[in-house]
Short mmCIF file of C-alpha atoms and ligand atoms in Angstrom, two decimals:
data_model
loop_
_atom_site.label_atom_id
_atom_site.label_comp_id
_atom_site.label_asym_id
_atom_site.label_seq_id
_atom_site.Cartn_x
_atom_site.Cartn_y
_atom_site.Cartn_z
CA UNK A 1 151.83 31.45 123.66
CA UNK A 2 148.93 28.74 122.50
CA UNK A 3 149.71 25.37 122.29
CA UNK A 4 149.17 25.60 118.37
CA UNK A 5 150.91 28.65 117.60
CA UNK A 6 151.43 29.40 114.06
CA UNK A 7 150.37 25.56 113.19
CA UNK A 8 148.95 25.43 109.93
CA UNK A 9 146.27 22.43 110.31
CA UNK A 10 143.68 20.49 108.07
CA UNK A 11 140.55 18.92 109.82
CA UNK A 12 137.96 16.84 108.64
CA UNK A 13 134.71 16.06 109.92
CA UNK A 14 133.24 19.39 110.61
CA UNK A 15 129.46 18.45 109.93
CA UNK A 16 127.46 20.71 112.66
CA UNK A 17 128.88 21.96 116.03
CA UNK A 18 128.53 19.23 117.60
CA UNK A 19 130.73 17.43 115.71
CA UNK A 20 133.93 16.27 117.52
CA UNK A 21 135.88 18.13 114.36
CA UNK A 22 133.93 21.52 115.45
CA UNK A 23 135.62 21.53 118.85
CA UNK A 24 139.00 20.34 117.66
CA UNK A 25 139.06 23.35 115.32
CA UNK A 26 137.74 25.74 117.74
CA UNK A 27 140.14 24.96 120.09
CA UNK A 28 142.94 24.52 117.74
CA UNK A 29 142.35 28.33 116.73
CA UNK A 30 142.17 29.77 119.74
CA UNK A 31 145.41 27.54 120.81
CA UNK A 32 146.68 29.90 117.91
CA UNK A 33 146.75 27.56 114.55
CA UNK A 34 145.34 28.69 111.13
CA UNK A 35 142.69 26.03 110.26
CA UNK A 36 141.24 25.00 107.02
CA UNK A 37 137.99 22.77 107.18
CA UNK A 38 137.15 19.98 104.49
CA UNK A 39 133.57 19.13 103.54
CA UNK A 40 131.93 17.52 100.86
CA UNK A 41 128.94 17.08 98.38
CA UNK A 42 125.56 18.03 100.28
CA UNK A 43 126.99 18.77 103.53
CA UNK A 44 129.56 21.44 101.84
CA UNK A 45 127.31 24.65 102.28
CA UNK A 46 126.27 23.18 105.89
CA UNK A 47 130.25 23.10 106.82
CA UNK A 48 130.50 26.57 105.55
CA UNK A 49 127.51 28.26 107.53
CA UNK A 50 129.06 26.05 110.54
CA UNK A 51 132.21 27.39 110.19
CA UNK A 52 130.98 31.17 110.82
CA UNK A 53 130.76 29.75 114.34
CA UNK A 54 134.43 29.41 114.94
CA UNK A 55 136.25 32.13 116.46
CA UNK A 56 138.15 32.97 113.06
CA UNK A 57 137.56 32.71 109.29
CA UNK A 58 138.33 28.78 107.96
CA UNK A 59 138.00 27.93 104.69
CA UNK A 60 136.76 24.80 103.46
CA UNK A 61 137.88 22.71 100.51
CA UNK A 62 136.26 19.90 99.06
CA UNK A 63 137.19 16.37 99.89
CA UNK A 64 135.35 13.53 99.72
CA UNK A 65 138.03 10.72 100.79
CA UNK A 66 136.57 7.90 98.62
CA UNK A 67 136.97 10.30 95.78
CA UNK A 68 140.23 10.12 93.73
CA UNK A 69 140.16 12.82 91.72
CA UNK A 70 139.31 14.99 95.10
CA UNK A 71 142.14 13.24 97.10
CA UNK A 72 144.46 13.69 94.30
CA UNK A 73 143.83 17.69 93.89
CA UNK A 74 144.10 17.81 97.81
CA UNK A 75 147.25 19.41 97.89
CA UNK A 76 146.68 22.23 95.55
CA UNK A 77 143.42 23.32 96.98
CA UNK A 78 145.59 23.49 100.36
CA UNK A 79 148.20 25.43 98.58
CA UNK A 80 145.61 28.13 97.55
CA UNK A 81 145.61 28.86 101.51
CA UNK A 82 149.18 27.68 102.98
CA UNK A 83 152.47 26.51 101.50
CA UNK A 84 152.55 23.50 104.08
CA UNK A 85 150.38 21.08 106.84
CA UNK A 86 151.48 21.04 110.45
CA UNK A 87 148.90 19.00 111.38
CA UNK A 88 145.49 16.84 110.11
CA UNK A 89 142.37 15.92 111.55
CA UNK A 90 140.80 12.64 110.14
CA UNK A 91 137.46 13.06 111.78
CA UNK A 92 135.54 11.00 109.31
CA UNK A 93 133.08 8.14 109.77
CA UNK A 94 130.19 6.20 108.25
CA UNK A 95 128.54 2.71 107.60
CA UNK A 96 125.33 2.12 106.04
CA UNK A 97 122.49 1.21 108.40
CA UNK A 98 122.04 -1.77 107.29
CA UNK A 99 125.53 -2.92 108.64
CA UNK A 100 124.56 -2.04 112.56
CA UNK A 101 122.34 -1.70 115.10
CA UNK A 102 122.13 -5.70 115.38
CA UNK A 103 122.74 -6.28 111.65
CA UNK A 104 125.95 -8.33 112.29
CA UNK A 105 125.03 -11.47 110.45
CA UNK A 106 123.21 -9.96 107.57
CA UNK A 107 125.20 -7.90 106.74
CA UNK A 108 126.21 -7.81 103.21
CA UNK A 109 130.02 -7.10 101.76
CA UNK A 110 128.91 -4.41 99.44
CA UNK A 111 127.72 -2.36 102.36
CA UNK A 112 130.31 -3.77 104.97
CA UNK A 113 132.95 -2.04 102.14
CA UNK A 114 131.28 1.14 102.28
CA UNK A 115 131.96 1.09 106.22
CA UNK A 116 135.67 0.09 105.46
CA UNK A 117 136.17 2.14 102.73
CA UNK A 118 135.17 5.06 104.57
CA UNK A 119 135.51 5.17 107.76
CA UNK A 120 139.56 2.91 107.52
CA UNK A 121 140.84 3.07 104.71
CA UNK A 122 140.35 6.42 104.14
CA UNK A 123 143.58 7.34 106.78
CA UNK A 124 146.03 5.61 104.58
CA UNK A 125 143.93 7.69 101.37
CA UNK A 126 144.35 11.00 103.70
CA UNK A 127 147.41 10.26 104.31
CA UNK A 128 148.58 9.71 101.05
CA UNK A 129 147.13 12.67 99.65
CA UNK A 130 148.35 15.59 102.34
CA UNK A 131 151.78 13.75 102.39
CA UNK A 132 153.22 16.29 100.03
CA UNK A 133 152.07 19.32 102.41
CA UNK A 134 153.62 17.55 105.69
CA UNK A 135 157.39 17.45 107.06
CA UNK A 136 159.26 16.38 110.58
CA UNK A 137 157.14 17.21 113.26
CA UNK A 138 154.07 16.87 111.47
CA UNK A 139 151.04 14.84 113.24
CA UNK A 140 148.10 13.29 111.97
CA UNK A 141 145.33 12.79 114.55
CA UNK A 142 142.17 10.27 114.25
CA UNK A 143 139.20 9.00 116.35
CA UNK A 144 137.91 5.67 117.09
CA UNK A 145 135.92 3.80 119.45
CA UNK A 146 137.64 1.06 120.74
CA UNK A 147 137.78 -1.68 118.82
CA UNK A 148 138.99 -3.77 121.31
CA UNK A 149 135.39 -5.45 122.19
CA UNK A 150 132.38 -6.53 120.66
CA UNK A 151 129.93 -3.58 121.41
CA UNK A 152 126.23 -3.32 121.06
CA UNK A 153 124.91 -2.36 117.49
CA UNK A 154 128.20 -1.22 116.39
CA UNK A 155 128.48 -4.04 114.15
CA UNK A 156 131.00 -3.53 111.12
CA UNK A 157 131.30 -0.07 112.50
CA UNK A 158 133.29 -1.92 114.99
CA UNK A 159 134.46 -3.94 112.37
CA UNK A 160 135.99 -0.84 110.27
CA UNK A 161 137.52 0.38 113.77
CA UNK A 162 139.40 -2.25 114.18
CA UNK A 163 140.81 -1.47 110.91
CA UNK A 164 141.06 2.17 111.00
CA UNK A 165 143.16 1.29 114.27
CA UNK A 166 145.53 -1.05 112.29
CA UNK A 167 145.77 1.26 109.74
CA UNK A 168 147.17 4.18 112.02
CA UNK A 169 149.63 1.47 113.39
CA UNK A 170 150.82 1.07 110.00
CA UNK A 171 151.35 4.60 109.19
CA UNK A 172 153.29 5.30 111.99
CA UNK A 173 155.41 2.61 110.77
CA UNK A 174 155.89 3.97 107.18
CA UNK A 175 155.65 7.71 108.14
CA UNK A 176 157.48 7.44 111.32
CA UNK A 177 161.30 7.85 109.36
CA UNK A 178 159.86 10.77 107.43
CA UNK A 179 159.24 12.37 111.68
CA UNK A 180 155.61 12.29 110.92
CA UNK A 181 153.29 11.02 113.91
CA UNK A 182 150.03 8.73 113.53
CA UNK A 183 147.61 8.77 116.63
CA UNK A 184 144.67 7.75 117.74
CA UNK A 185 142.25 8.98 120.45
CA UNK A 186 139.69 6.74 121.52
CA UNK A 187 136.52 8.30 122.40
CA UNK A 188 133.50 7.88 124.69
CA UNK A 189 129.72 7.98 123.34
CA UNK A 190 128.96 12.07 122.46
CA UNK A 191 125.87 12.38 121.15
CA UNK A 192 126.90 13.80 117.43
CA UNK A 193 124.90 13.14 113.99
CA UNK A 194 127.18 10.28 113.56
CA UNK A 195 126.62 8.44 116.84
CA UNK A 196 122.60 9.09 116.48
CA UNK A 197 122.42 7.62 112.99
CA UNK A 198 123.67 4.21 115.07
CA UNK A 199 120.25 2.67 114.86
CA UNK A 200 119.84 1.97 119.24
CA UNK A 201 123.16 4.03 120.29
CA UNK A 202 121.43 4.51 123.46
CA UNK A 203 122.75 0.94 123.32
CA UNK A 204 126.10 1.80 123.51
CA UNK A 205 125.90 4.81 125.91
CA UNK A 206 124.42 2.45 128.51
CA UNK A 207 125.99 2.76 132.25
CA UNK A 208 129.01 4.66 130.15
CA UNK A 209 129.09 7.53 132.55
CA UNK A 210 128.32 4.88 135.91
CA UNK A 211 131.41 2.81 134.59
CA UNK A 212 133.62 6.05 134.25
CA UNK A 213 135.62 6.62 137.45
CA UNK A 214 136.07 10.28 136.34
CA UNK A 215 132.32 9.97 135.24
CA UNK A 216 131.54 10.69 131.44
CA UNK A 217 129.25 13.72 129.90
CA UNK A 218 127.87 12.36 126.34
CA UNK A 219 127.41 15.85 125.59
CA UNK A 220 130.55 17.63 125.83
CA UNK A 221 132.97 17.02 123.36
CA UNK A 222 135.56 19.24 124.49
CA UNK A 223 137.74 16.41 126.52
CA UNK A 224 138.15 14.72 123.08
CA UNK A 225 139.14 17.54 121.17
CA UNK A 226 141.46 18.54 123.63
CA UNK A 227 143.21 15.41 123.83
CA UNK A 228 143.20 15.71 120.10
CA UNK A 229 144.92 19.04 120.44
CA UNK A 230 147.21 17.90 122.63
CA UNK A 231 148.80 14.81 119.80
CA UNK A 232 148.66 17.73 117.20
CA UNK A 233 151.02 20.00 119.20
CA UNK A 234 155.13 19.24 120.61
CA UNK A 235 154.27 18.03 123.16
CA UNK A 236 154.01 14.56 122.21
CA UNK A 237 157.22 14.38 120.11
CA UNK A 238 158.24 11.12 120.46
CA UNK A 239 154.72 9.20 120.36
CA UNK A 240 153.75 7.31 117.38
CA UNK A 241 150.64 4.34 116.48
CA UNK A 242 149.22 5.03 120.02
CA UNK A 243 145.79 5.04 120.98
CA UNK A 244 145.19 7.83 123.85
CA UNK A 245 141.65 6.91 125.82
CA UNK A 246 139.40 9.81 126.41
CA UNK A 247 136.61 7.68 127.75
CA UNK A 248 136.23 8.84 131.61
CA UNK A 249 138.14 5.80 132.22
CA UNK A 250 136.00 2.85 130.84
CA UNK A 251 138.40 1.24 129.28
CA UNK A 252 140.67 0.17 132.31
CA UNK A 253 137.57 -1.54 134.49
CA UNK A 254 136.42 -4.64 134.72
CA UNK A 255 132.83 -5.95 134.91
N1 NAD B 1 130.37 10.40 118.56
C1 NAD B 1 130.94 9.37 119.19
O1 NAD B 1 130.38 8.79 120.12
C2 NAD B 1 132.31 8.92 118.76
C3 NAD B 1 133.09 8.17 119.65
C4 NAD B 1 134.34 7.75 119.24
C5 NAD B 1 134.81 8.07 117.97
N2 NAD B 1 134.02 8.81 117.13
C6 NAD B 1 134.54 9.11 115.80
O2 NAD B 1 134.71 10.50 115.65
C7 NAD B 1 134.73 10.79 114.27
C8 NAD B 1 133.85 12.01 114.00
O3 NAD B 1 132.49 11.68 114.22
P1 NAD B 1 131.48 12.60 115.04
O4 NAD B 1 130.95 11.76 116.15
O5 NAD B 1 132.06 13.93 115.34
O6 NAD B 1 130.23 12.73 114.03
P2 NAD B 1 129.91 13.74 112.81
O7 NAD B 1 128.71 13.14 112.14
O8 NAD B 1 129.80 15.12 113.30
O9 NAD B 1 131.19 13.62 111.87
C9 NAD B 1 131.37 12.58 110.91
C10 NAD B 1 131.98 13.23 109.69
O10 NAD B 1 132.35 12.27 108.71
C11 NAD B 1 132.26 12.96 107.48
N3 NAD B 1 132.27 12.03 106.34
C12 NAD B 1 131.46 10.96 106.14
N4 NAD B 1 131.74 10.39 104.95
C13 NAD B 1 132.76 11.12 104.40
C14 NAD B 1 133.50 11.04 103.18
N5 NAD B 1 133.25 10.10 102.27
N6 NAD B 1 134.47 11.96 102.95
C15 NAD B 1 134.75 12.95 103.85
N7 NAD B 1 134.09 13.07 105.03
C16 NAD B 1 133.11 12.16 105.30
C17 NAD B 1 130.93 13.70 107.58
O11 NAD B 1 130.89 14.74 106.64
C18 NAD B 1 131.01 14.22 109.00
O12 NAD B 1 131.53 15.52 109.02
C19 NAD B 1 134.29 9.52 113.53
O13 NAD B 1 135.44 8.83 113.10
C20 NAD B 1 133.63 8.74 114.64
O14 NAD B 1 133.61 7.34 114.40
C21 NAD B 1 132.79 9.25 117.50
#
């Protein structure tokens, strides 16, 4: 028996395959779950053709998370699949350009809200929306980097982090008596379409696999999205507003 069996789960994020999301689904399906894939706008028909990739069908809904009117029909476009949410996937992240890669003091709140808006508060608005679909037992999953430290170019992407980070504290707290789990895993540089739109990520990815004590492959996303797997299952039943590292080990070493 998978570790998903007969989970019903929604992720986010799905952009190309090398998006983290890609690998969480792909693993969550052959772990045995049903999947269903949100994209949005532009990238909607690119989610689609990526989504022939997986080892089963997934259909994708539309969801644009700083879009009411999409968060608030959320549940019925879920409902046209599945009658209820095991799991979710928030897999989402973005900040303008002009808000990183060394843009710390310039940058400006209408573009530093963007960054929140999107990339923070956008768990709470997720949340919110697939409430309805979850019960006891049910686990929402997200990723950060840690916002623990200052990091090159990150900027307000850091910035949101810490945020998004808060925010999944405070979610356990308020969905925590209803037996639904918040968590976090923290991730290592992987070279996605997110991480290379970081004007100088290289930046960031500096000495990362060096530092590692189990060493660190910026290319292989699989580590995260098992870890991710691994919060959406029972196997974690009593774990709530944690952050689980998936960094090689970075995060425990000094200088
Ligand atoms: N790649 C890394 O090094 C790394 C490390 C740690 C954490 N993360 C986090 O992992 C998550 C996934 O990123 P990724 O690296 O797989 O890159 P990615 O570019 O493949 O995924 C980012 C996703 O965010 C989605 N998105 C952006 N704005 C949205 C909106 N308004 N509504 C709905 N979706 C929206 C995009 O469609 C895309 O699918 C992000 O939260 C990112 O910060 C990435």
């Amino acid at each position: 028996m998978g570790l998903l069996e007969g989970k019903k789960l929604l992720v986010t994020g799905v952009l190309t395959d090398s998006s983290i999301a890609f690998h969480v689904a792909r693993l969550a399906q052959q772990e045995g779950a049903e999947v269903i894939l949100t994209s949005f706008g532009r990238q909607f028909r690119l989610t689609q053709a990526i989504a022939k990739r997986l080892p089963a069908p997934a259909p994708v809904i539309e969801l644009d998370v700083t879009n009411n009117e999409d968060l608030a029909a959320l549940e019925g476009r879920v409902r046209e699949h599945t009658d209820h949410l095991d799991g979710v996937v928030h897999s989402i992240g973005f900040a303008p350009q002009s808000v990183m890669g060394g843009n710390f003091l310039s940058g400006e709140w209408a573009d530093v809200s963007t960054a929140l808006e999107v990339s923070a508060f956008s768990l709470k608005s997720l949340a919110v929306a697939a409430r309805p679909l979850l019960s006891s037992g049910g686990s929402i999953v997200g990723l950060t980097f840690d916002a623990s430290f200052a990091w090159p170019v990150y900027d307000w992407m850091g910035v949101a982090k810490a945020a998004f980070e808060s925010t999944s504290r405070y979610l356990a707290r308020d969905l925590g008596p209803s037996g639904i789990r918040v968590n976090l895993v923290s991730a290592g540089p992987i070279r996605t379409t997110a991480a290379k739109s970081i004007p100088g990520f290289e930046k960031m990815e500096g000495g990362w696999p060096e530092r590692a004590p189990l060493g660190w492959d910026m290319t292989d996303p699989e580590p995260t999205a098992r870890a991710v797997a691994a919060l959406l299952s029972d196997w974690f039943p009593a774990t709530t507003g944690e952050i689980v590292h998936v960094d090689g080990g970075v995060h425990a070493m000094g200088m």
